[in-house]
mmCIF file of C-alpha atoms and ligand atoms in Angstrom:
data_model
loop_
_atom_site.group_PDB
_atom_site.id
_atom_site.type_symbol
_atom_site.label_atom_id
_atom_site.label_comp_id
_atom_site.label_asym_id
_atom_site.label_seq_id
_atom_site.Cartn_x
_atom_site.Cartn_y
_atom_site.Cartn_z
ATOM 1 C CA MET P 1 4.455 87.536 -110.561
ATOM 2 C CA HIS P 2 7.072 84.897 -111.380
ATOM 3 C CA LYS P 3 9.204 86.288 -108.616
ATOM 4 C CA ILE P 4 6.697 85.173 -106.000
ATOM 5 C CA PHE P 5 7.055 81.640 -107.175
ATOM 6 C CA ASP P 6 10.845 81.867 -107.282
ATOM 7 C CA GLN P 7 10.899 83.002 -103.700
ATOM 8 C CA ALA P 8 8.409 80.421 -102.645
ATOM 9 C CA ALA P 9 10.320 77.685 -104.426
ATOM 10 C CA GLY P 10 12.773 77.413 -101.535
ATOM 11 C CA ILE P 11 9.956 76.931 -99.075
ATOM 12 C CA ARG P 12 8.396 74.344 -101.330
ATOM 13 C CA LYS P 13 11.661 72.443 -101.441
ATOM 14 C CA MET P 14 11.691 72.359 -97.647
ATOM 15 C CA ARG P 15 8.193 70.912 -97.741
ATOM 16 C CA GLN P 16 9.249 68.204 -100.163
ATOM 17 C CA ILE P 17 11.853 66.979 -97.717
ATOM 18 C CA ASN P 18 9.272 66.644 -94.995
ATOM 19 C CA PRO P 19 5.894 66.560 -96.690
ATOM 20 C CA LYS P 20 2.883 66.808 -94.462
ATOM 21 C CA PRO P 21 -0.320 67.706 -96.204
ATOM 22 C CA VAL P 22 -2.669 70.126 -94.531
ATOM 23 C CA ARG P 23 -6.280 69.764 -95.494
ATOM 24 C CA VAL P 24 -7.530 73.176 -96.596
ATOM 25 C CA ILE P 25 -11.312 73.380 -96.684
ATOM 26 C CA ALA P 26 -13.455 76.310 -97.822
ATOM 27 C CA VAL P 27 -16.928 76.691 -96.341
ATOM 28 C CA THR P 28 -19.037 78.609 -98.845
ATOM 29 C CA SER P 29 -22.637 78.991 -99.986
ATOM 30 C CA GLY P 30 -23.627 81.666 -102.448
ATOM 31 C CA LYS P 31 -26.542 82.770 -100.273
ATOM 32 C CA GLY P 32 -25.919 84.517 -96.976
ATOM 33 C CA GLY P 33 -27.122 83.388 -93.574
ATOM 34 C CA VAL P 34 -27.289 79.668 -94.354
ATOM 35 C CA GLY P 35 -24.942 78.696 -91.514
ATOM 36 C CA LYS P 36 -21.401 78.832 -92.940
ATOM 37 C CA THR P 37 -19.791 80.426 -89.917
ATOM 38 C CA ASN P 38 -21.539 78.123 -87.449
ATOM 39 C CA LEU P 39 -20.534 75.134 -89.548
ATOM 40 C CA SER P 40 -16.913 76.330 -89.796
ATOM 41 C CA VAL P 41 -16.587 76.995 -86.085
ATOM 42 C CA ASN P 42 -18.263 73.768 -84.974
ATOM 43 C CA LEU P 43 -16.431 71.579 -87.474
ATOM 44 C CA GLY P 44 -13.212 73.212 -86.324
ATOM 45 C CA VAL P 45 -13.956 72.502 -82.680
ATOM 46 C CA ALA P 46 -15.215 68.967 -83.390
ATOM 47 C CA LEU P 47 -12.073 68.127 -85.384
ATOM 48 C CA ALA P 48 -9.946 69.630 -82.615
ATOM 49 C CA GLN P 49 -11.833 67.511 -80.063
ATOM 50 C CA MET P 50 -10.835 64.493 -82.170
ATOM 51 C CA GLY P 51 -7.200 65.427 -81.630
ATOM 52 C CA LYS P 52 -6.634 67.178 -84.951
ATOM 53 C CA ARG P 53 -4.644 70.364 -85.032
ATOM 54 C CA VAL P 54 -7.038 72.814 -86.607
ATOM 55 C CA ALA P 55 -6.929 76.466 -87.562
ATOM 56 C CA LEU P 56 -9.876 78.534 -88.677
ATOM 57 C CA LEU P 57 -9.309 81.457 -91.005
ATOM 58 C CA ASP P 58 -11.981 84.104 -90.892
ATOM 59 C CA ALA P 59 -12.039 85.205 -94.513
ATOM 60 C CA ASP P 60 -15.221 87.236 -94.271
ATOM 61 C CA MET P 61 -13.953 90.739 -94.824
ATOM 62 C CA GLY P 62 -17.109 92.516 -93.899
ATOM 63 C CA LEU P 63 -18.224 90.837 -90.715
ATOM 64 C CA ALA P 64 -15.800 89.087 -88.442
ATOM 65 C CA ASN P 65 -18.358 86.617 -87.200
ATOM 66 C CA VAL P 66 -15.994 83.892 -86.097
ATOM 67 C CA ASP P 67 -14.790 86.085 -83.220
ATOM 68 C CA ILE P 68 -18.329 86.741 -82.110
ATOM 69 C CA LEU P 69 -19.399 83.105 -82.225
ATOM 70 C CA LEU P 70 -16.430 82.156 -80.081
ATOM 71 C CA GLY P 71 -16.646 85.152 -77.752
ATOM 72 C CA LEU P 72 -13.151 86.257 -78.703
ATOM 73 C CA SER P 73 -11.989 89.846 -79.043
ATOM 74 C CA PRO P 74 -8.953 89.905 -81.234
ATOM 75 C CA GLU P 75 -6.766 92.931 -80.837
ATOM 76 C CA PHE P 76 -4.771 92.163 -83.984
ATOM 77 C CA ASN P 77 -5.465 90.566 -87.335
ATOM 78 C CA LEU P 78 -3.707 89.631 -90.538
ATOM 79 C CA SER P 79 -3.209 93.287 -91.441
ATOM 80 C CA HIS P 80 -0.746 93.583 -88.537
ATOM 81 C CA VAL P 81 1.204 90.606 -89.876
ATOM 82 C CA LEU P 82 1.249 92.193 -93.308
ATOM 83 C CA ALA P 83 2.501 95.447 -91.794
ATOM 84 C CA GLY P 84 5.306 93.519 -90.113
ATOM 85 C CA ASP P 85 4.157 94.450 -86.591
ATOM 86 C CA LYS P 86 3.104 90.953 -85.561
ATOM 87 C CA THR P 87 3.808 87.370 -86.521
ATOM 88 C CA LEU P 88 1.098 84.957 -87.487
ATOM 89 C CA ASN P 89 1.612 83.183 -84.191
ATOM 90 C CA ASP P 90 1.097 86.476 -82.321
ATOM 91 C CA ILE P 91 -2.307 87.093 -83.857
ATOM 92 C CA MET P 92 -3.726 83.593 -83.562
ATOM 93 C CA LEU P 93 -6.249 83.158 -80.768
ATOM 94 C CA ASN P 94 -7.039 80.039 -78.836
ATOM 95 C CA GLY P 95 -10.539 78.705 -79.197
ATOM 96 C CA PRO P 96 -12.171 75.684 -77.543
ATOM 97 C CA ALA P 97 -10.359 72.329 -77.657
ATOM 98 C CA GLY P 98 -7.206 74.037 -78.896
ATOM 99 C CA LEU P 99 -8.753 75.394 -82.108
ATOM 100 C CA ARG P 100 -6.543 78.180 -83.449
ATOM 101 C CA VAL P 101 -8.352 81.174 -84.868
ATOM 102 C CA ILE P 102 -6.741 83.470 -87.416
ATOM 103 C CA PRO P 103 -8.596 86.789 -87.436
ATOM 104 C CA ALA P 104 -8.018 87.806 -91.018
ATOM 105 C CA SER P 105 -10.840 90.126 -91.911
ATOM 106 C CA SER P 106 -9.300 93.386 -92.970
ATOM 107 C CA GLY P 107 -5.874 91.916 -93.680
ATOM 108 C CA ILE P 108 -7.111 89.722 -96.472
ATOM 109 C CA GLN P 109 -8.079 92.717 -98.560
ATOM 110 C CA GLN P 110 -4.539 94.044 -98.447
ATOM 111 C CA MET P 111 -2.900 90.877 -99.753
ATOM 112 C CA SER P 112 -3.041 91.988 -103.374
ATOM 113 C CA GLU P 113 -1.321 95.267 -102.530
ATOM 114 C CA LEU P 114 1.804 93.690 -101.080
ATOM 115 C CA SER P 115 5.215 93.989 -102.613
ATOM 116 C CA THR P 116 6.849 90.780 -103.792
ATOM 117 C CA ILE P 117 9.045 90.611 -100.710
ATOM 118 C CA GLU P 118 6.073 91.118 -98.415
ATOM 119 C CA GLN P 119 4.199 88.414 -100.283
ATOM 120 C CA ALA P 120 7.068 85.999 -99.784
ATOM 121 C CA GLY P 121 7.021 86.956 -96.095
ATOM 122 C CA ILE P 122 3.373 86.144 -95.629
ATOM 123 C CA ILE P 123 3.742 82.891 -97.531
ATOM 124 C CA ARG P 124 6.609 81.999 -95.230
ATOM 125 C CA ALA P 125 4.530 82.927 -92.185
ATOM 126 C CA PHE P 126 1.858 80.470 -93.274
ATOM 127 C CA SER P 127 4.361 77.786 -94.193
ATOM 128 C CA GLU P 128 5.705 77.968 -90.656
ATOM 129 C CA ILE P 129 2.360 77.287 -89.050
ATOM 130 C CA ASP P 130 1.575 74.461 -91.440
ATOM 131 C CA GLN P 131 4.067 72.239 -89.662
ATOM 132 C CA ASN P 132 1.746 72.228 -86.699
ATOM 133 C CA LEU P 133 -1.507 71.885 -88.511
ATOM 134 C CA ASP P 134 -3.678 69.098 -89.888
ATOM 135 C CA VAL P 135 -6.637 71.129 -91.105
ATOM 136 C CA LEU P 136 -7.277 74.729 -92.109
ATOM 137 C CA ILE P 137 -10.928 75.735 -92.389
ATOM 138 C CA VAL P 138 -11.679 78.897 -94.326
ATOM 139 C CA ASP P 139 -14.971 80.569 -93.486
ATOM 140 C CA THR P 140 -15.909 82.697 -96.484
ATOM 141 C CA ALA P 141 -18.343 85.550 -96.909
ATOM 142 C CA ALA P 142 -21.653 85.160 -98.697
ATOM 143 C CA GLY P 143 -22.076 85.989 -102.359
ATOM 144 C CA ILE P 144 -20.139 85.211 -105.486
ATOM 145 C CA SER P 145 -17.808 88.181 -105.526
ATOM 146 C CA SER P 146 -14.335 87.547 -106.865
ATOM 147 C CA SER P 147 -12.750 87.606 -103.416
ATOM 148 C CA VAL P 148 -15.074 84.851 -102.187
ATOM 149 C CA VAL P 149 -14.490 82.815 -105.316
ATOM 150 C CA ASN P 150 -10.720 83.247 -104.988
ATOM 151 C CA PHE P 151 -10.767 81.708 -101.545
ATOM 152 C CA ALA P 152 -12.710 78.722 -102.723
ATOM 153 C CA ARG P 153 -10.403 78.240 -105.699
ATOM 154 C CA ALA P 154 -7.358 78.301 -103.460
ATOM 155 C CA CYS P 155 -8.642 75.532 -101.175
ATOM 156 C CA GLN P 156 -8.426 71.818 -101.902
ATOM 157 C CA GLU P 157 -11.922 70.998 -100.765
ATOM 158 C CA ILE P 158 -15.035 73.101 -101.133
ATOM 159 C CA ILE P 159 -18.075 72.657 -98.948
ATOM 160 C CA VAL P 160 -21.222 74.359 -100.232
ATOM 161 C CA VAL P 161 -23.851 74.853 -97.537
ATOM 162 C CA VAL P 162 -27.494 74.846 -98.620
ATOM 163 C CA CYS P 163 -30.766 75.062 -96.760
ATOM 164 C CA ASP P 164 -34.338 74.459 -97.791
ATOM 165 C CA GLU P 165 -35.111 77.764 -99.422
ATOM 166 C CA PRO P 166 -35.448 78.241 -103.165
ATOM 167 C CA THR P 167 -32.939 81.108 -103.098
ATOM 168 C CA SER P 168 -30.396 78.989 -101.260
ATOM 169 C CA LEU P 169 -30.585 76.316 -103.951
ATOM 170 C CA THR P 170 -30.476 78.747 -106.879
ATOM 171 C CA ASP P 171 -27.583 80.667 -105.323
ATOM 172 C CA ALA P 172 -25.682 77.434 -104.640
ATOM 173 C CA TYR P 173 -26.274 76.407 -108.243
ATOM 174 C CA ALA P 174 -25.094 79.788 -109.577
ATOM 175 C CA TYR P 175 -22.011 79.573 -107.404
ATOM 176 C CA ILE P 176 -21.111 76.040 -108.487
ATOM 177 C CA LYS P 177 -21.731 76.999 -112.109
ATOM 178 C CA LEU P 178 -19.384 79.972 -111.833
ATOM 179 C CA LEU P 179 -16.602 77.930 -110.233
ATOM 180 C CA ASN P 180 -17.036 75.241 -112.853
ATOM 181 C CA ARG P 181 -17.410 77.316 -115.997
ATOM 182 C CA ASP P 182 -14.904 80.044 -115.199
ATOM 183 C CA TYR P 183 -12.356 78.145 -113.160
ATOM 184 C CA GLY P 184 -12.756 74.499 -114.107
ATOM 185 C CA LEU P 185 -13.572 73.241 -110.604
ATOM 186 C CA SER P 186 -15.672 70.121 -110.702
ATOM 187 C CA LYS P 187 -15.837 68.556 -107.251
ATOM 188 C CA PHE P 188 -17.988 69.952 -104.481
ATOM 189 C CA HIS P 189 -19.102 68.691 -101.092
ATOM 190 C CA ILE P 190 -22.631 69.574 -100.058
ATOM 191 C CA VAL P 191 -23.834 70.079 -96.489
ATOM 192 C CA THR P 192 -27.520 70.739 -95.923
ATOM 193 C CA ASN P 193 -28.336 72.896 -92.912
ATOM 194 C CA MET P 194 -31.392 73.734 -90.820
ATOM 195 C CA VAL P 195 -33.222 70.668 -92.118
ATOM 196 C CA GLN P 196 -36.312 69.227 -90.407
ATOM 197 C CA SER P 197 -35.295 65.625 -91.052
ATOM 198 C CA VAL P 198 -32.540 63.489 -92.517
ATOM 199 C CA GLN P 199 -34.834 62.829 -95.497
ATOM 200 C CA GLN P 200 -35.340 66.511 -96.113
ATOM 201 C CA GLY P 201 -31.571 66.975 -96.281
ATOM 202 C CA GLN P 202 -31.236 64.111 -98.726
ATOM 203 C CA GLN P 203 -34.068 65.512 -100.866
ATOM 204 C CA LEU P 204 -32.400 68.905 -100.982
ATOM 205 C CA PHE P 205 -29.201 67.312 -102.169
ATOM 206 C CA THR P 206 -31.115 65.354 -104.821
ATOM 207 C CA LYS P 207 -32.812 68.551 -105.999
ATOM 208 C CA LEU P 208 -29.490 70.269 -106.437
ATOM 209 C CA THR P 209 -27.828 67.355 -108.229
ATOM 210 C CA LYS P 210 -30.764 67.081 -110.637
ATOM 211 C CA VAL P 211 -30.011 70.572 -111.913
ATOM 212 C CA THR P 212 -26.228 70.278 -111.847
ATOM 213 C CA ASP P 213 -26.324 66.868 -113.597
ATOM 214 C CA ARG P 214 -28.465 68.331 -116.294
ATOM 215 C CA TYR P 215 -26.553 71.506 -117.030
ATOM 216 C CA LEU P 216 -23.024 71.163 -115.649
ATOM 217 C CA ASP P 217 -20.181 68.708 -115.739
ATOM 218 C CA VAL P 218 -19.605 68.581 -111.980
ATOM 219 C CA SER P 219 -19.680 65.974 -109.288
ATOM 220 C CA LEU P 220 -21.384 66.738 -106.001
ATOM 221 C CA SER P 221 -20.924 64.520 -102.991
ATOM 222 C CA TYR P 222 -23.191 64.649 -100.002
ATOM 223 C CA THR P 223 -21.397 65.124 -96.712
ATOM 224 C CA GLY P 224 -24.571 65.203 -94.641
ATOM 225 C CA ALA P 225 -27.160 67.311 -92.862
ATOM 226 C CA VAL P 226 -27.347 69.505 -89.781
ATOM 227 C CA PRO P 227 -30.861 69.719 -88.330
ATOM 228 C CA PHE P 228 -32.559 72.934 -87.373
ATOM 229 C CA ASP P 229 -31.917 73.079 -83.646
ATOM 230 C CA GLU P 230 -32.871 75.680 -81.041
ATOM 231 C CA TYR P 231 -29.751 74.645 -79.129
ATOM 232 C CA LEU P 232 -27.660 75.981 -81.971
ATOM 233 C CA ARG P 233 -29.415 79.336 -81.653
ATOM 234 C CA LYS P 234 -28.854 79.280 -77.896
ATOM 235 C CA SER P 235 -25.192 78.513 -78.432
ATOM 236 C CA VAL P 236 -24.889 81.545 -80.723
ATOM 237 C CA GLN P 237 -26.349 83.687 -77.979
ATOM 238 C CA LYS P 238 -23.922 82.273 -75.460
ATOM 239 C CA GLN P 239 -21.048 82.812 -77.907
ATOM 240 C CA LYS P 240 -19.936 79.226 -77.501
ATOM 241 C CA PRO P 241 -19.928 76.494 -80.166
ATOM 242 C CA VAL P 242 -22.850 74.093 -79.859
ATOM 243 C CA VAL P 243 -20.524 71.066 -79.940
ATOM 244 C CA GLU P 244 -18.900 72.426 -76.820
ATOM 245 C CA ILE P 245 -21.828 73.590 -74.687
ATOM 246 C CA PHE P 246 -24.637 71.340 -75.892
ATOM 247 C CA PRO P 247 -22.668 68.310 -77.062
ATOM 248 C CA ARG P 248 -25.686 66.035 -76.940
ATOM 249 C CA SER P 249 -28.009 68.277 -78.916
ATOM 250 C CA LYS P 250 -29.152 67.060 -82.333
ATOM 251 C CA ALA P 251 -27.113 69.711 -84.117
ATOM 252 C CA ALA P 252 -23.949 68.908 -82.152
ATOM 253 C CA ILE P 253 -24.232 65.192 -82.863
ATOM 254 C CA ALA P 254 -24.755 65.868 -86.576
ATOM 255 C CA LEU P 255 -21.831 68.284 -86.648
ATOM 256 C CA LYS P 256 -19.551 65.769 -84.931
ATOM 257 C CA ASN P 257 -20.569 63.145 -87.501
ATOM 258 C CA LEU P 258 -19.745 65.562 -90.295
ATOM 259 C CA ALA P 259 -16.319 66.127 -88.728
ATOM 260 C CA LEU P 260 -15.723 62.349 -88.666
ATOM 261 C CA LYS P 261 -16.741 62.101 -92.299
ATOM 262 C CA ILE P 262 -14.500 64.981 -93.334
ATOM 263 C CA ASP P 263 -11.607 63.414 -91.481
ATOM 264 C CA SER P 264 -12.111 60.272 -93.543
ATOM 265 C CA TRP P 265 -11.819 62.081 -96.883
ATOM 266 C CA PRO P 266 -8.684 60.967 -98.667
ATOM 267 C CA ILE P 267 -5.977 63.598 -98.387
ATOM 268 C CA LYS P 268 -5.035 64.929 -101.775
ATOM 269 C CA ILE P 269 -1.313 64.884 -102.192
ATOM 270 C CA GLN P 270 -0.929 67.286 -105.042
ATOM 271 C CA ALA P 271 0.430 70.650 -105.892
ATOM 272 C CA GLY P 272 -2.020 72.274 -103.563
ATOM 273 C CA GLY P 273 -1.474 70.144 -100.568
ATOM 274 C CA TYR P 274 0.250 72.639 -98.384
ATOM 275 C CA LEU P 275 -0.589 75.884 -96.788
ATOM 276 C CA GLU P 276 1.869 78.076 -98.605
ATOM 277 C CA PHE P 277 0.285 77.070 -101.895
ATOM 278 C CA PHE P 278 -3.028 78.232 -100.531
ATOM 279 C CA VAL P 279 -1.606 81.637 -99.665
ATOM 280 C CA GLU P 280 0.313 81.814 -102.936
ATOM 281 C CA ARG P 281 -2.851 81.222 -104.832
ATOM 282 C CA ILE P 282 -4.796 83.834 -102.898
ATOM 283 C CA ILE P 283 -2.152 86.387 -103.765
ATOM 284 C CA GLN P 284 -1.807 85.212 -107.351
ATOM 285 C CA TYR P 285 -5.532 85.351 -108.011
ATOM 286 C CA SER P 286 -6.007 88.763 -106.482
ATOM 287 C CA VAL P 287 -3.010 90.204 -108.324
ATOM 288 C CA HIS P 288 -4.372 88.886 -111.620
ATOM 289 C CA GLU P 289 -7.652 90.497 -110.826
ATOM 290 C CA ASP P 290 -6.069 93.874 -110.234
ATOM 291 C CA VAL P 291 -4.343 93.629 -113.562
ATOM 292 C CA ALA P 292 -7.488 92.547 -115.404
HETATM 293 N N1 ATP K 1 -28.711 74.263 -87.691
HETATM 294 C C1 ATP K 1 -29.245 75.415 -87.280
HETATM 295 N N2 ATP K 1 -30.321 75.432 -86.474
HETATM 296 C C2 ATP K 1 -30.859 76.597 -86.064
HETATM 297 N N3 ATP K 1 -30.403 77.804 -86.417
HETATM 298 C C3 ATP K 1 -29.318 77.855 -87.210
HETATM 299 C C4 ATP K 1 -28.674 76.668 -87.691
HETATM 300 N N4 ATP K 1 -27.617 77.047 -88.461
HETATM 301 C C5 ATP K 1 -27.601 78.398 -88.454
HETATM 302 N N5 ATP K 1 -28.618 78.884 -87.713
HETATM 303 C C6 ATP K 1 -28.963 80.288 -87.485
HETATM 304 O O1 ATP K 1 -28.628 81.027 -88.632
HETATM 305 C C7 ATP K 1 -27.860 82.171 -88.262
HETATM 306 C C8 ATP K 1 -26.853 82.445 -89.357
HETATM 307 O O2 ATP K 1 -25.825 81.496 -89.296
HETATM 308 P P1 ATP K 1 -24.339 81.843 -89.744
HETATM 309 O O3 ATP K 1 -23.920 83.170 -89.255
HETATM 310 O O4 ATP K 1 -23.500 80.675 -89.419
HETATM 311 O O5 ATP K 1 -24.584 81.933 -91.324
HETATM 312 P P2 ATP K 1 -23.569 82.419 -92.429
HETATM 313 O O6 ATP K 1 -23.868 81.611 -93.641
HETATM 314 O O7 ATP K 1 -22.179 82.387 -91.923
HETATM 315 O O8 ATP K 1 -24.023 83.923 -92.643
HETATM 316 P P3 ATP K 1 -23.256 85.057 -93.487
HETATM 317 O O9 ATP K 1 -23.549 84.728 -94.928
HETATM 318 O O10 ATP K 1 -23.884 86.314 -93.041
HETATM 319 O O11 ATP K 1 -21.802 84.938 -93.173
HETATM 320 C C9 ATP K 1 -27.243 81.817 -86.912
HETATM 321 O O12 ATP K 1 -27.076 82.912 -86.097
HETATM 322 C C10 ATP K 1 -28.230 80.881 -86.308
HETATM 323 O O13 ATP K 1 -29.151 81.620 -85.555
HETATM 324 MG MG1 MG K 2 -20.693 83.896 -91.870
#
């Protein structure tokens, strides 16, 4: 375990000479089907349209939905990088507005099985792309399985998506509780999705904070709402992000506003500010799990 950090120490030193923080954001929810992948893809494209250099990591092991939403057919994924057949740059696909997509799906599962040297290799692969990146968005799977939780823990910022269904709220609460009680995380961003009005989004947020304020020591901040919009559904069918094909739809405007807000978050310069730390942590957490 310590060896990983020894090997990564050199890379970290390099970073210290030329520090450039990459914002690493997890998009999570607890409940499935609340709009995580659509939010990830559209925020990615909207940030890219604003001139940011953005990559989107598809960390949903079961269903590689990012590819589908963008109409991409990746031939290779992270598993090929891990096997040494491809570089990270080889597997990245180009999405709209220059968004870079990292098809990870099956590769992610194998990270915990790597030898120390392979781990250092993958960390290096990520550290190389971080020089050309401002934001990494991590689209996670639904549920509160350890692999989902590990992704969230490895990111600097966590967005929890909720919609107006009792199960969405209870699952979001359970998820926040788990991250707080078991892993000490205390700051969460909330996005409400498929809302009928701005007020409904705000009310949902208030409902959630009432419970978290009462039972947990966490701080939730409201990033904003995305309305229910038929144009978003149409965009899914067309396999194009709504911000690209229906840029004036209600959903697209809301999503672009969310991207502006996210871009205004202060960048945390800390021991988690760079991409290799993200990958290190993913490996570290999954190795610990195997041992446990
Ligand atoms: N704002 C919206 N307006 C209308 N429909 C929406 C909106 N957001 C999401 N949807 C619908 O919900 C479906 C599920 O969205 P998405 O796949 O992004 O959810 P998810 O949380 O990533 O799901 P999973 O948990 O399975 O990964 C989409 O196909 C779309 O039809
Ligand atoms: Mg999804």
